[in-house]
mmCIF file of C-alpha atoms in Angstrom:
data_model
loop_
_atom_site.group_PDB
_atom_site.id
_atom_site.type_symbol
_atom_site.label_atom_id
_atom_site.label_comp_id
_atom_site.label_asym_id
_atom_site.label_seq_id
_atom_site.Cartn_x
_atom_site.Cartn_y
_atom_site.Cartn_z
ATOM 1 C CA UNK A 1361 23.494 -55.761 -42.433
ATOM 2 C CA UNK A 1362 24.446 -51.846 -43.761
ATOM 3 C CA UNK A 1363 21.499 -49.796 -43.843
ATOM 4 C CA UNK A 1364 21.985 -46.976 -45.619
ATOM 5 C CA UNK A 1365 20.450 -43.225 -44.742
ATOM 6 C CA UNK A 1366 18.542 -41.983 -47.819
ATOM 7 C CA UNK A 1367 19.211 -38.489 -48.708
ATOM 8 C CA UNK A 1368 16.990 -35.363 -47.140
ATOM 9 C CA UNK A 1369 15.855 -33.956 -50.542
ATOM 10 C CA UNK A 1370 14.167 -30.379 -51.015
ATOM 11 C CA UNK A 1371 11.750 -30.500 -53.831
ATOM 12 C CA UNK A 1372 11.989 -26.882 -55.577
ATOM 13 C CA UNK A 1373 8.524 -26.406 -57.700
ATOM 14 C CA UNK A 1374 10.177 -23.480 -60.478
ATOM 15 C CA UNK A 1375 7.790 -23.798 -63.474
ATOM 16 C CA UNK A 1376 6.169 -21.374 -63.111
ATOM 17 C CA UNK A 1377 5.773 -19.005 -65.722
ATOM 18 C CA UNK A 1378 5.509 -15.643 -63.602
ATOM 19 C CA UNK A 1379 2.879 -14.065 -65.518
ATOM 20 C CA UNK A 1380 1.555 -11.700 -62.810
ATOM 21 C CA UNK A 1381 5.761 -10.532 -62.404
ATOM 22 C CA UNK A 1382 6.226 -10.493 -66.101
ATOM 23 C CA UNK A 1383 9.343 -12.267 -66.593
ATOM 24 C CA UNK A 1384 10.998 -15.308 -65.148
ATOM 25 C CA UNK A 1385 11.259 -14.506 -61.492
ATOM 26 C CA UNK A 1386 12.660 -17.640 -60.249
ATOM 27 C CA UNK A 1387 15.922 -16.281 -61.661
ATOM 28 C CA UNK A 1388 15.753 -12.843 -60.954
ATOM 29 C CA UNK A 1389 18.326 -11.478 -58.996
ATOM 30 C CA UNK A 1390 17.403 -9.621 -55.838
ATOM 31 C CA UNK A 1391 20.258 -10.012 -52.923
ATOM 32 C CA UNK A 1392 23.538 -9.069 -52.471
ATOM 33 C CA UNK A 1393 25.779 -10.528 -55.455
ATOM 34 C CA UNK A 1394 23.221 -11.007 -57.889
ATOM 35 C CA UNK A 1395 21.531 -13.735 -55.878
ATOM 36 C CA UNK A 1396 18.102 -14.968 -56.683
ATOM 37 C CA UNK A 1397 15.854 -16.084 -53.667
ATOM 38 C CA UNK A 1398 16.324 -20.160 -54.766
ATOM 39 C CA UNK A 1399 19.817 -19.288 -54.093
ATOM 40 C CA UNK A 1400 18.848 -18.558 -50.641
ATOM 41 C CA UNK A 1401 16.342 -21.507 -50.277
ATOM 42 C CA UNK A 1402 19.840 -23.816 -51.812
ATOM 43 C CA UNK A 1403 21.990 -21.859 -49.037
ATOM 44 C CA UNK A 1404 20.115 -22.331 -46.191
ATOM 45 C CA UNK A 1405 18.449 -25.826 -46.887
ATOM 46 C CA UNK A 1406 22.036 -26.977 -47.171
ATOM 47 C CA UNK A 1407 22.637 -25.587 -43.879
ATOM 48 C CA UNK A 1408 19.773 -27.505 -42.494
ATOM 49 C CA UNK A 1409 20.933 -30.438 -43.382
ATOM 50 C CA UNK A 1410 19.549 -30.849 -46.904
ATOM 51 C CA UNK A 1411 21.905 -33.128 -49.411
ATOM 52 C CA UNK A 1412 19.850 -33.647 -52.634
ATOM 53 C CA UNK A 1413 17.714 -30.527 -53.933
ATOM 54 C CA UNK A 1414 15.391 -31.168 -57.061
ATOM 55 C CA UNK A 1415 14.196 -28.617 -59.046
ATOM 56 C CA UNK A 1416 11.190 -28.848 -60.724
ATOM 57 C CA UNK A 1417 11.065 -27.092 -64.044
ATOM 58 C CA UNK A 1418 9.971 -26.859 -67.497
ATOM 59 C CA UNK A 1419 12.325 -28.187 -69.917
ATOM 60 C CA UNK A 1420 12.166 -25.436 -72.316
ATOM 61 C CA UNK A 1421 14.119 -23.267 -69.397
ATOM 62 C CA UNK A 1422 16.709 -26.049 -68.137
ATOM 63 C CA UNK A 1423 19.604 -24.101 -70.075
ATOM 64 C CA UNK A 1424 18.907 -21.103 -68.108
ATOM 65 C CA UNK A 1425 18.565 -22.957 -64.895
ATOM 66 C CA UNK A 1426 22.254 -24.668 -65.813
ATOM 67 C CA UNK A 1427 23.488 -21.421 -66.585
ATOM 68 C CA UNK A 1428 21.816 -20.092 -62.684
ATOM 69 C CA UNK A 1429 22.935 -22.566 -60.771
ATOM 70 C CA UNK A 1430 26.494 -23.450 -61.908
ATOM 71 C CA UNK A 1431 28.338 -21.818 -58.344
ATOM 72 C CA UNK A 1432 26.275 -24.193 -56.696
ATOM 73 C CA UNK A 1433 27.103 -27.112 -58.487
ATOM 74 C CA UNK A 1434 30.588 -26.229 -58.374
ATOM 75 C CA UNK A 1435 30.193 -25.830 -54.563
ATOM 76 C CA UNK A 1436 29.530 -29.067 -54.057
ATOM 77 C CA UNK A 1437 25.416 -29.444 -54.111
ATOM 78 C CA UNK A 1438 23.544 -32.465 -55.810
ATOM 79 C CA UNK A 1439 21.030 -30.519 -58.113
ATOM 80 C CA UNK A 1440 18.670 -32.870 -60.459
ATOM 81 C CA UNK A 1441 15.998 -31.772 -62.461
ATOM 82 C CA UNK A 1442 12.291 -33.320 -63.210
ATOM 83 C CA UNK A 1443 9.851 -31.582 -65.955
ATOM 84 C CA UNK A 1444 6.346 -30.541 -65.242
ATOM 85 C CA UNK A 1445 4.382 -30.442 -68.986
ATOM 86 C CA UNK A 1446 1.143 -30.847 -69.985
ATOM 87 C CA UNK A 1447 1.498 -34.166 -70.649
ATOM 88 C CA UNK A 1448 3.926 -36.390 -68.597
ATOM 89 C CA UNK A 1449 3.929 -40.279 -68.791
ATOM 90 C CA UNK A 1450 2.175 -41.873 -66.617
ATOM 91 C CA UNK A 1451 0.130 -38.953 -65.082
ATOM 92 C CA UNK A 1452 -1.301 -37.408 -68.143
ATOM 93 C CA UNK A 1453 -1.474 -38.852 -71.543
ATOM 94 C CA UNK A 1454 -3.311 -36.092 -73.391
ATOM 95 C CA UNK A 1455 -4.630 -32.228 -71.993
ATOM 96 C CA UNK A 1456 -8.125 -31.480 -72.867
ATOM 97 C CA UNK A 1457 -7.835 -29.658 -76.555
ATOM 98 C CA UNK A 1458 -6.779 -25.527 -75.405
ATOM 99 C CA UNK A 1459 -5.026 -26.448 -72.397
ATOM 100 C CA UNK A 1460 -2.492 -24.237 -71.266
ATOM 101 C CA UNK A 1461 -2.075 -23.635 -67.781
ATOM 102 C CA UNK A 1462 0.024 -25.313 -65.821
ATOM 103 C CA UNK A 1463 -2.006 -27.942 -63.867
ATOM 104 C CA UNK A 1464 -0.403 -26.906 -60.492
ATOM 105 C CA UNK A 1465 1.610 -27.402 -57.545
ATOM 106 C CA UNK A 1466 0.171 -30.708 -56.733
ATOM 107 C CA UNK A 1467 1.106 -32.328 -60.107
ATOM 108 C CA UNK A 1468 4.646 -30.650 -59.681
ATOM 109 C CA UNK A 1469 5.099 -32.682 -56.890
ATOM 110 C CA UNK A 1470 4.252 -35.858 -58.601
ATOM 111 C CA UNK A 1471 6.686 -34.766 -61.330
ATOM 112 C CA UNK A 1472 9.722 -35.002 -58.654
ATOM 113 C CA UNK A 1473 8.363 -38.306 -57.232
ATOM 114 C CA UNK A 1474 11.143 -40.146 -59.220
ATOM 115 C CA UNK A 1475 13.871 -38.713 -57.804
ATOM 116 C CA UNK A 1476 12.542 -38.770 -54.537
ATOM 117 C CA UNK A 1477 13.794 -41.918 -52.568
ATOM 118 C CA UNK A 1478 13.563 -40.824 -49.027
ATOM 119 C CA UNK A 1479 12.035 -38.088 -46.664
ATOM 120 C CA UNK A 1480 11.474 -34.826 -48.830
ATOM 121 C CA UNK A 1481 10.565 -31.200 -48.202
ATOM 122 C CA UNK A 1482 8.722 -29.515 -51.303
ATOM 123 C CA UNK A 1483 9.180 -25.417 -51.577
ATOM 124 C CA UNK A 1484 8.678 -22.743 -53.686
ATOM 125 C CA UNK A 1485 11.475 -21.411 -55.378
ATOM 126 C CA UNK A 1486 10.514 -17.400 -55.300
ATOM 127 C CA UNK A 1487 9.424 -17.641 -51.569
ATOM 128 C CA UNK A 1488 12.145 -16.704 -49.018
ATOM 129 C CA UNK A 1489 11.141 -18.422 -46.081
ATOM 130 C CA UNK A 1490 13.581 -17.876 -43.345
ATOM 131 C CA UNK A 1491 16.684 -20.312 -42.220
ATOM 132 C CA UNK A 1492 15.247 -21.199 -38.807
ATOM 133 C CA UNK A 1493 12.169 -22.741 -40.867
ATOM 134 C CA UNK A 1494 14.124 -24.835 -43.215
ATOM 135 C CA UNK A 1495 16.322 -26.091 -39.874
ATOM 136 C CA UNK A 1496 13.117 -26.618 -37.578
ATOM 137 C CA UNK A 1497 11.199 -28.325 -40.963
ATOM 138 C CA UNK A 1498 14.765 -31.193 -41.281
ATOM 139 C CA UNK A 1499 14.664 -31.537 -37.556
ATOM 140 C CA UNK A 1500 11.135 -32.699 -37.226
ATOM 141 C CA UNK A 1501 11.543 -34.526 -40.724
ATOM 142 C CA UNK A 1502 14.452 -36.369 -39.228
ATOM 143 C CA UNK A 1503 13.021 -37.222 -35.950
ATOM 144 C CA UNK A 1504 13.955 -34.444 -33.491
ATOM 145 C CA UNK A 1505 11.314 -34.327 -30.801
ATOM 146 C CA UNK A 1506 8.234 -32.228 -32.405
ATOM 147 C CA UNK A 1507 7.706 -28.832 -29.432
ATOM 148 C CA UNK A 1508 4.700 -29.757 -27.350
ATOM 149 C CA UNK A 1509 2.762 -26.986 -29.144
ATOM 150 C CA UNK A 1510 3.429 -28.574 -32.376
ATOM 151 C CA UNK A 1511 2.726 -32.535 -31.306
ATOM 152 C CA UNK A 1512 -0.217 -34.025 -33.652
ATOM 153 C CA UNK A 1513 -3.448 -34.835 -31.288
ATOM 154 C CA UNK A 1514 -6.470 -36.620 -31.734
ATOM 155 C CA UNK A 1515 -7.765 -39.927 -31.033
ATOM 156 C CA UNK A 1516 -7.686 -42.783 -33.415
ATOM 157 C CA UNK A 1517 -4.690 -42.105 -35.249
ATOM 158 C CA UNK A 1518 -4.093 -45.201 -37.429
ATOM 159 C CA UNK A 1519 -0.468 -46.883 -37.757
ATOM 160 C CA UNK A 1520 -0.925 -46.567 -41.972
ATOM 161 C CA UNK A 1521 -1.237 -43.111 -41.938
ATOM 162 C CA UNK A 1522 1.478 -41.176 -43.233
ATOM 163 C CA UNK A 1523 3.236 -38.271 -41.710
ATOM 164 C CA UNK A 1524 3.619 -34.760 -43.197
ATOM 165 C CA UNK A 1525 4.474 -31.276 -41.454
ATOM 166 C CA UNK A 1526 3.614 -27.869 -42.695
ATOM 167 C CA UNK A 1527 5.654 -24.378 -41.262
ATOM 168 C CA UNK A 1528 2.893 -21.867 -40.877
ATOM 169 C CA UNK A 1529 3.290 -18.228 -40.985
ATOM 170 C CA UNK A 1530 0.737 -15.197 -40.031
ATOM 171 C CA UNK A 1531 -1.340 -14.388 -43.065
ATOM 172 C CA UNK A 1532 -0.339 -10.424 -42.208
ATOM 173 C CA UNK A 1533 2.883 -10.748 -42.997
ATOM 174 C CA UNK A 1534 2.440 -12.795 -46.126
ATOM 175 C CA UNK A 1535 0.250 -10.381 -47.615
ATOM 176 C CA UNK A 1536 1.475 -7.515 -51.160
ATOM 177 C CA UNK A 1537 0.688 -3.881 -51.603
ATOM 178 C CA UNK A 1538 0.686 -4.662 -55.066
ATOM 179 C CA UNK A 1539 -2.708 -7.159 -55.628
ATOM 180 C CA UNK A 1540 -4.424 -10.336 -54.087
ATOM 181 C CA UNK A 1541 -2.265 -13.613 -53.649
ATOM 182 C CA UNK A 1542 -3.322 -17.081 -52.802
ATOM 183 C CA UNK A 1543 -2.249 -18.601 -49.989
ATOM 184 C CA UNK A 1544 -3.272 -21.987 -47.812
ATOM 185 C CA UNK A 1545 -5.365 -20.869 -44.590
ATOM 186 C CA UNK A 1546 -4.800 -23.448 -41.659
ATOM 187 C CA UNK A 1547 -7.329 -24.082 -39.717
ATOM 188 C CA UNK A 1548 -5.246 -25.843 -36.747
ATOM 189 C CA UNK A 1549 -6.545 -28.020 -33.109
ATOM 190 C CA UNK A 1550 -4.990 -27.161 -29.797
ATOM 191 C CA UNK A 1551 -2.261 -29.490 -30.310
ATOM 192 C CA UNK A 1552 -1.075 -27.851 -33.656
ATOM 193 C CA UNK A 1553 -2.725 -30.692 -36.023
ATOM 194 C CA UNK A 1554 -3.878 -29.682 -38.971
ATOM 195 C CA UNK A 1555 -7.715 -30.009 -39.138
ATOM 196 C CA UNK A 1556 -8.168 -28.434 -42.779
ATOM 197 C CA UNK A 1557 -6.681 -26.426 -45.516
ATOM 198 C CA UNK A 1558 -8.282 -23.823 -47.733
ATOM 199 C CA UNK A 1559 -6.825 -22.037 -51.106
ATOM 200 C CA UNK A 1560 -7.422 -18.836 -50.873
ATOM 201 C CA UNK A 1561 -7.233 -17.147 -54.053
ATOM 202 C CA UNK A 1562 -7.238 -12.994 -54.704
ATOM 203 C CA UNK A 1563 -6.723 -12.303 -50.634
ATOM 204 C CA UNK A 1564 -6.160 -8.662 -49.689
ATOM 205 C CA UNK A 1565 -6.241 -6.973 -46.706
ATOM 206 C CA UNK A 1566 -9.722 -5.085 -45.611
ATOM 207 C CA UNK A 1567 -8.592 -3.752 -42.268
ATOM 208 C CA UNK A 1568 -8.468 -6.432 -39.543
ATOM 209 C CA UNK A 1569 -9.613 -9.347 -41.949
ATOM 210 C CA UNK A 1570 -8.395 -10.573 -45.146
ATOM 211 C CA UNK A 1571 -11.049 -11.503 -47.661
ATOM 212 C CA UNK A 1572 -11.005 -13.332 -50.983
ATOM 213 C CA UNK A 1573 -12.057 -16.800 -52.644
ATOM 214 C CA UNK A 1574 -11.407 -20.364 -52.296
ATOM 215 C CA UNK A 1575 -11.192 -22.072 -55.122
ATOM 216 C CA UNK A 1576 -14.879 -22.925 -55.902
ATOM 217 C CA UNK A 1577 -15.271 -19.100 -56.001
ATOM 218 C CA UNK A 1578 -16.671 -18.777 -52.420
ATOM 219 C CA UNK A 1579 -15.884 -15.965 -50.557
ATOM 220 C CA UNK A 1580 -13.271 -16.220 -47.911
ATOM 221 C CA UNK A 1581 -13.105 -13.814 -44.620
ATOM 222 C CA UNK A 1582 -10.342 -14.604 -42.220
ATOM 223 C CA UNK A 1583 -8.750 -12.992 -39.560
ATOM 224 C CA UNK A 1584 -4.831 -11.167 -40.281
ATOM 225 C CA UNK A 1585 -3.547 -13.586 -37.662
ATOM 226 C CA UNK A 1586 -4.510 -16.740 -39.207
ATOM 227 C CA UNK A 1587 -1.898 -19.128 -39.956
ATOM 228 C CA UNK A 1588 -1.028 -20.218 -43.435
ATOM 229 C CA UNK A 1589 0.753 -22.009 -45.952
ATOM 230 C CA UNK A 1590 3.535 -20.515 -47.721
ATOM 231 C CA UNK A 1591 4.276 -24.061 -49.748
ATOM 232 C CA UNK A 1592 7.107 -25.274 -46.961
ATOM 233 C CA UNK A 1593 6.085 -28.710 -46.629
ATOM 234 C CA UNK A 1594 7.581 -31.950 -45.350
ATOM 235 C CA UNK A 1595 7.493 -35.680 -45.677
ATOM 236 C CA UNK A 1596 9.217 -37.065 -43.292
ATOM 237 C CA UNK A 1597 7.366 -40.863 -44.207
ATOM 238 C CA UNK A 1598 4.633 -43.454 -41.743
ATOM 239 C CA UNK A 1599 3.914 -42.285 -38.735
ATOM 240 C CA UNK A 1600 3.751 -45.327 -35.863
ATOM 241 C CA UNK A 1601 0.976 -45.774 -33.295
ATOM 242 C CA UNK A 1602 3.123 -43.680 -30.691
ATOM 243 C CA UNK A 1603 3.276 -41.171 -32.810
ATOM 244 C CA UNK A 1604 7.197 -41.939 -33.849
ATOM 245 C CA UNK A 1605 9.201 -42.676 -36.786
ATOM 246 C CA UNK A 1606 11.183 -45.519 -37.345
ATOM 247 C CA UNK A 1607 14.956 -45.369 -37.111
ATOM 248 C CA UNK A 1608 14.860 -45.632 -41.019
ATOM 249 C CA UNK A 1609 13.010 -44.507 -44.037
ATOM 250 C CA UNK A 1610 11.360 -47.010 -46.165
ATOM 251 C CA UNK A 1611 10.269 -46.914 -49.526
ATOM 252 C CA UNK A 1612 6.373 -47.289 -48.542
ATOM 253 C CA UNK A 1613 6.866 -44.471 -46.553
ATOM 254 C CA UNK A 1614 7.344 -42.400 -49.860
ATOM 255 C CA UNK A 1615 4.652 -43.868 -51.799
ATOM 256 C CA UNK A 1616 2.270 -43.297 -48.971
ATOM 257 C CA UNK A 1617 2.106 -39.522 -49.336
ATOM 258 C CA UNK A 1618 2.814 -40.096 -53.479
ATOM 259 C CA UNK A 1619 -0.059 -42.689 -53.976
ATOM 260 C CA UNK A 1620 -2.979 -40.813 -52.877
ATOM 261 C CA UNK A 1621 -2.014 -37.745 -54.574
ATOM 262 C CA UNK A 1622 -1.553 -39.442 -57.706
ATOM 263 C CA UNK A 1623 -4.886 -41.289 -57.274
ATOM 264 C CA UNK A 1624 -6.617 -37.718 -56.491
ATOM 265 C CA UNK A 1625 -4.582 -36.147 -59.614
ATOM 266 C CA UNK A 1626 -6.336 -38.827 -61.528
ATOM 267 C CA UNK A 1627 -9.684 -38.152 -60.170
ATOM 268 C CA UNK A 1628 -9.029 -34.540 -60.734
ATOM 269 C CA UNK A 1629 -8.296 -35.361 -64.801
ATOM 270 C CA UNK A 1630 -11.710 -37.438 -64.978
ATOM 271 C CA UNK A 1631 -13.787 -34.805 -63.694
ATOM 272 C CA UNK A 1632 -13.087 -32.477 -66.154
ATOM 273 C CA UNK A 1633 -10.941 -29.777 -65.192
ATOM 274 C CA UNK A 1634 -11.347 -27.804 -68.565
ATOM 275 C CA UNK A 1635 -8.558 -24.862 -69.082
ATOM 276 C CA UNK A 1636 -8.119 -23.036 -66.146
ATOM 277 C CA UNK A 1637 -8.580 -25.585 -62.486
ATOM 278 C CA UNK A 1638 -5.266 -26.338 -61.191
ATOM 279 C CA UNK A 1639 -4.596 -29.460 -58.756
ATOM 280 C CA UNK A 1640 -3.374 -27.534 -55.501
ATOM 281 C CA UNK A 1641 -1.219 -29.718 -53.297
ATOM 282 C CA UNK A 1642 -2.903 -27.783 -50.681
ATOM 283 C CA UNK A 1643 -6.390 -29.062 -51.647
ATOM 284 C CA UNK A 1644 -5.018 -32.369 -52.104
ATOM 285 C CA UNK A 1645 -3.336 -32.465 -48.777
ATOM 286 C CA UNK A 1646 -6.507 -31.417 -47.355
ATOM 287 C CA UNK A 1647 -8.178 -33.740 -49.067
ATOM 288 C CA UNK A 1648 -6.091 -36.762 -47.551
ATOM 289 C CA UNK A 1649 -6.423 -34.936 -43.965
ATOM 290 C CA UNK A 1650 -9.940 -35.398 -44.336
ATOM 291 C CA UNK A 1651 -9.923 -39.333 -45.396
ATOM 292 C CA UNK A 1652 -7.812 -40.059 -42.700
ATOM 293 C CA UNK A 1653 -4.642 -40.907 -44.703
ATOM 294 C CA UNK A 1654 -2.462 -37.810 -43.681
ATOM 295 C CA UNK A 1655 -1.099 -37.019 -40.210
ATOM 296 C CA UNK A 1656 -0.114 -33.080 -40.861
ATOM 297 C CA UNK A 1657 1.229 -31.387 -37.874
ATOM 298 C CA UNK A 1658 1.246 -27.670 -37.944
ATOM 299 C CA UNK A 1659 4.764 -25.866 -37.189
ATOM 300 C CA UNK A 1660 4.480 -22.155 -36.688
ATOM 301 C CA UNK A 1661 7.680 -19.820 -37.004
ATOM 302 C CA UNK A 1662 9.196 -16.426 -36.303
ATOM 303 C CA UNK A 1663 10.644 -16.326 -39.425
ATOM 304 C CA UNK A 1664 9.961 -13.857 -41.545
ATOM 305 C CA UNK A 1665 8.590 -14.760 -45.106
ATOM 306 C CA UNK A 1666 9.412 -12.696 -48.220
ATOM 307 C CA UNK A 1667 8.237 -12.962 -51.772
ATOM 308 C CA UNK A 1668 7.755 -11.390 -55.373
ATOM 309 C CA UNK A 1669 4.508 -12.006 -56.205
ATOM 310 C CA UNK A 1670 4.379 -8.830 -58.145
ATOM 311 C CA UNK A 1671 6.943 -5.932 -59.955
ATOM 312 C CA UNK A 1672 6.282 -3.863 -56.665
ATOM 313 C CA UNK A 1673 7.350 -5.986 -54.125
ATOM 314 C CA UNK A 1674 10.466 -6.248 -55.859
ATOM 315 C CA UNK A 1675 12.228 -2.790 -54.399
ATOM 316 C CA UNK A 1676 11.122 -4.048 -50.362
ATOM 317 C CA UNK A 1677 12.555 -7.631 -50.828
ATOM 318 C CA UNK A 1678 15.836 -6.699 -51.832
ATOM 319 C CA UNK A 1679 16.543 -3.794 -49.090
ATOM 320 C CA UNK A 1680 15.750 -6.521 -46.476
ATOM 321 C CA UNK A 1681 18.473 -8.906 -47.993
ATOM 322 C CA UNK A 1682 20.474 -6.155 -48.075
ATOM 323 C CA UNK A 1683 20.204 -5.812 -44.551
ATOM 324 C CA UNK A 1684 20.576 -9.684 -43.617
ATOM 325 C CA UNK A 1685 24.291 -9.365 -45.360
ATOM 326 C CA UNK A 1686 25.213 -6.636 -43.783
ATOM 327 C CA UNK A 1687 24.219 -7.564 -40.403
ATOM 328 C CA UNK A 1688 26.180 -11.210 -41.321
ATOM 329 C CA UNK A 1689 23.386 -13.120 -41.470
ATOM 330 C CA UNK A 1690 24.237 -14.089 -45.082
ATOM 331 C CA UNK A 1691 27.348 -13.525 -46.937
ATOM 332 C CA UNK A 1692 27.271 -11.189 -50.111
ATOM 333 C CA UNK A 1693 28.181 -13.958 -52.322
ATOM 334 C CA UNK A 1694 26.490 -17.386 -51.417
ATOM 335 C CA UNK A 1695 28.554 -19.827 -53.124
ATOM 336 C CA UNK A 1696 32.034 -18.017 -52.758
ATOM 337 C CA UNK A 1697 31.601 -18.082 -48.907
ATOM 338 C CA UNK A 1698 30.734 -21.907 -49.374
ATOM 339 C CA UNK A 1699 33.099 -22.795 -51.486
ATOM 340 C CA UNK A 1700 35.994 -21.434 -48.815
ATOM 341 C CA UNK A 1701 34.202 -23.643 -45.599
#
């Protein structure tokens, strides 16, 4: 019997509608050749081994995103689409009356589920997040031994649970000049497990700590150095009682990360979200950790994270992807050097 490898697919949530950066930064150009930075998170999940990349969107800017990303079609990438709106069948039949905020990163995630038929990474696509973490995230998705710092630990792991890895970065270096950001703060065993996940919302830097709000509106006081979550996720599918994965993918391996989160999206919608609460796959990850359905393992990198989270930090970004092409790290033009390999 043939068994055939399901794609690695990078889930791109892009539906955002940038209202802090005041226009649609997802297609913003900031490197070398007009590049935007989901050009760079195309380029260098391809190089990590990548073959399927689905962007999430809303459909009222698909023609734009056609328009973007027509040198990597051409250059040989499988690009799909799926929509995140207010209402999608299935998830949501009608918002509450007012609703207009996107009902977050969680939900985008369910969005992609049907084009998702194999082990998938989920990222943001105006977050640069370094090639080494895209290529250590596909290793550990496809199996590659996990570095002993890194290994999941803890007793009484069951065989059901299913198996997802998170690439955590300093909170210093993911901090702006320009305002507070949100960002997921690890909090992380010896062994690199995830034990729990916060959203911190409004974080800026007060000296040594970072302080802010979760999103019940308590405060939040962490140290600079604590890890978090830039959004680089992965699902590589059920983990086995050694701690393994099997030598293929199955399909319940997919709905075990997709069915809880859709059964916690539909909790969310019954407890009355009103106008504003988002669903944060952070939250719902955490969530999932704590019910003893998620295996996360934590895995930290040098890499350095970038991002436009506001107008200001636009200026810094693009003089260090300057410097990547002209030190050879990247090539000017993304999809002319591919095209020619």
């Amino acid at each position: 019997m043939t068994t055939t490898t399901p794609p690695l697919t990078l889930v791109i949530l892009a539906a955002g509608a940038s209202t802090r950066f005041g226009r649609l930064k997802q297609l913003t150009p900031i490197g070398p050749g007009g590049a935007t930075l989901l050009d760079y998170a195309l380029y260098d999940g391809a190089l990590a081994g990548f073959s399927r990349f689905v962007f999430v969107i809303r459909d009222e800017i698909r023609d734009d995103f056609d328009e973007h990303l027509r040198p990597a079609v051409a250059a040989g990438l499988d690009i799909r689409y799926a929509y995140q709106d207010l209402t999608h069948p299935g998830l949501v039949d009608a918002p509450p009356p007012g609703r207009t905020r996107p009902w977050g990163t969680g939900h985008a995630v369910l969005t992609a589920g049907e084009a998702v038929d194999g082990p998938f990474a989920v990222c943001n696509a105006d977050d640069f997040y370094g090639r080494g973490a895209y290529a250590r995230l596909a290793a550990a998705m496809t199996g590659a031994p996990v570095s002993a710092d890194a290994r999941p630990g803890g007793a009484g792991r069951a065989a059901s649970s299913a198996r997802a890895l998170i690439v955590g970065y300093p909170l210093a270096v993911t901090l702006s000049d320009s305002g507070g950001v949100s960002r997921g703060i690890c909090e992380v065993d010896e062994a690199g497990a995830l034990l729990r996940l916060t959203e911190g919302l409004e974080l800026r830097r007060a000296g040594d700590r970072v302080r802010g709000r979760d999103v019940a509106g308590r405060p939040v006081d962490v140290p600079v150095s604590a890890p978090v979550s830039m959004n680089l996720w992965g699902f590589p599918g059920q983990e086995r009682t050694d701690g393994t994965l099997g030598d293929r993918f199955q399909a319940e391996s997919v709905t075990g990360i997709l069915r809880p989160l859709r059964r916690l999206f539909s909790e969310f919608l019954t407890a009355d979200p009103g106008l504003d609460r988002e669903f944060y796959l952070s939250e719902a990850i955490n969530d999932l950790i704590a019910a003893g359905r998620v295996r996360c393992t934590v895995l930290p990198t040098r890499e350095r994270w970038m991002g436009v989270t506001f107008p200001g930090d636009h200026a810094g970004v693009a003089e260090s992807l300057r410097g990547l092409a002209d030190s050879g790290v990247y090539p000017r033009s993304l999809w002319d050097a591919t095209r020619r390999r």
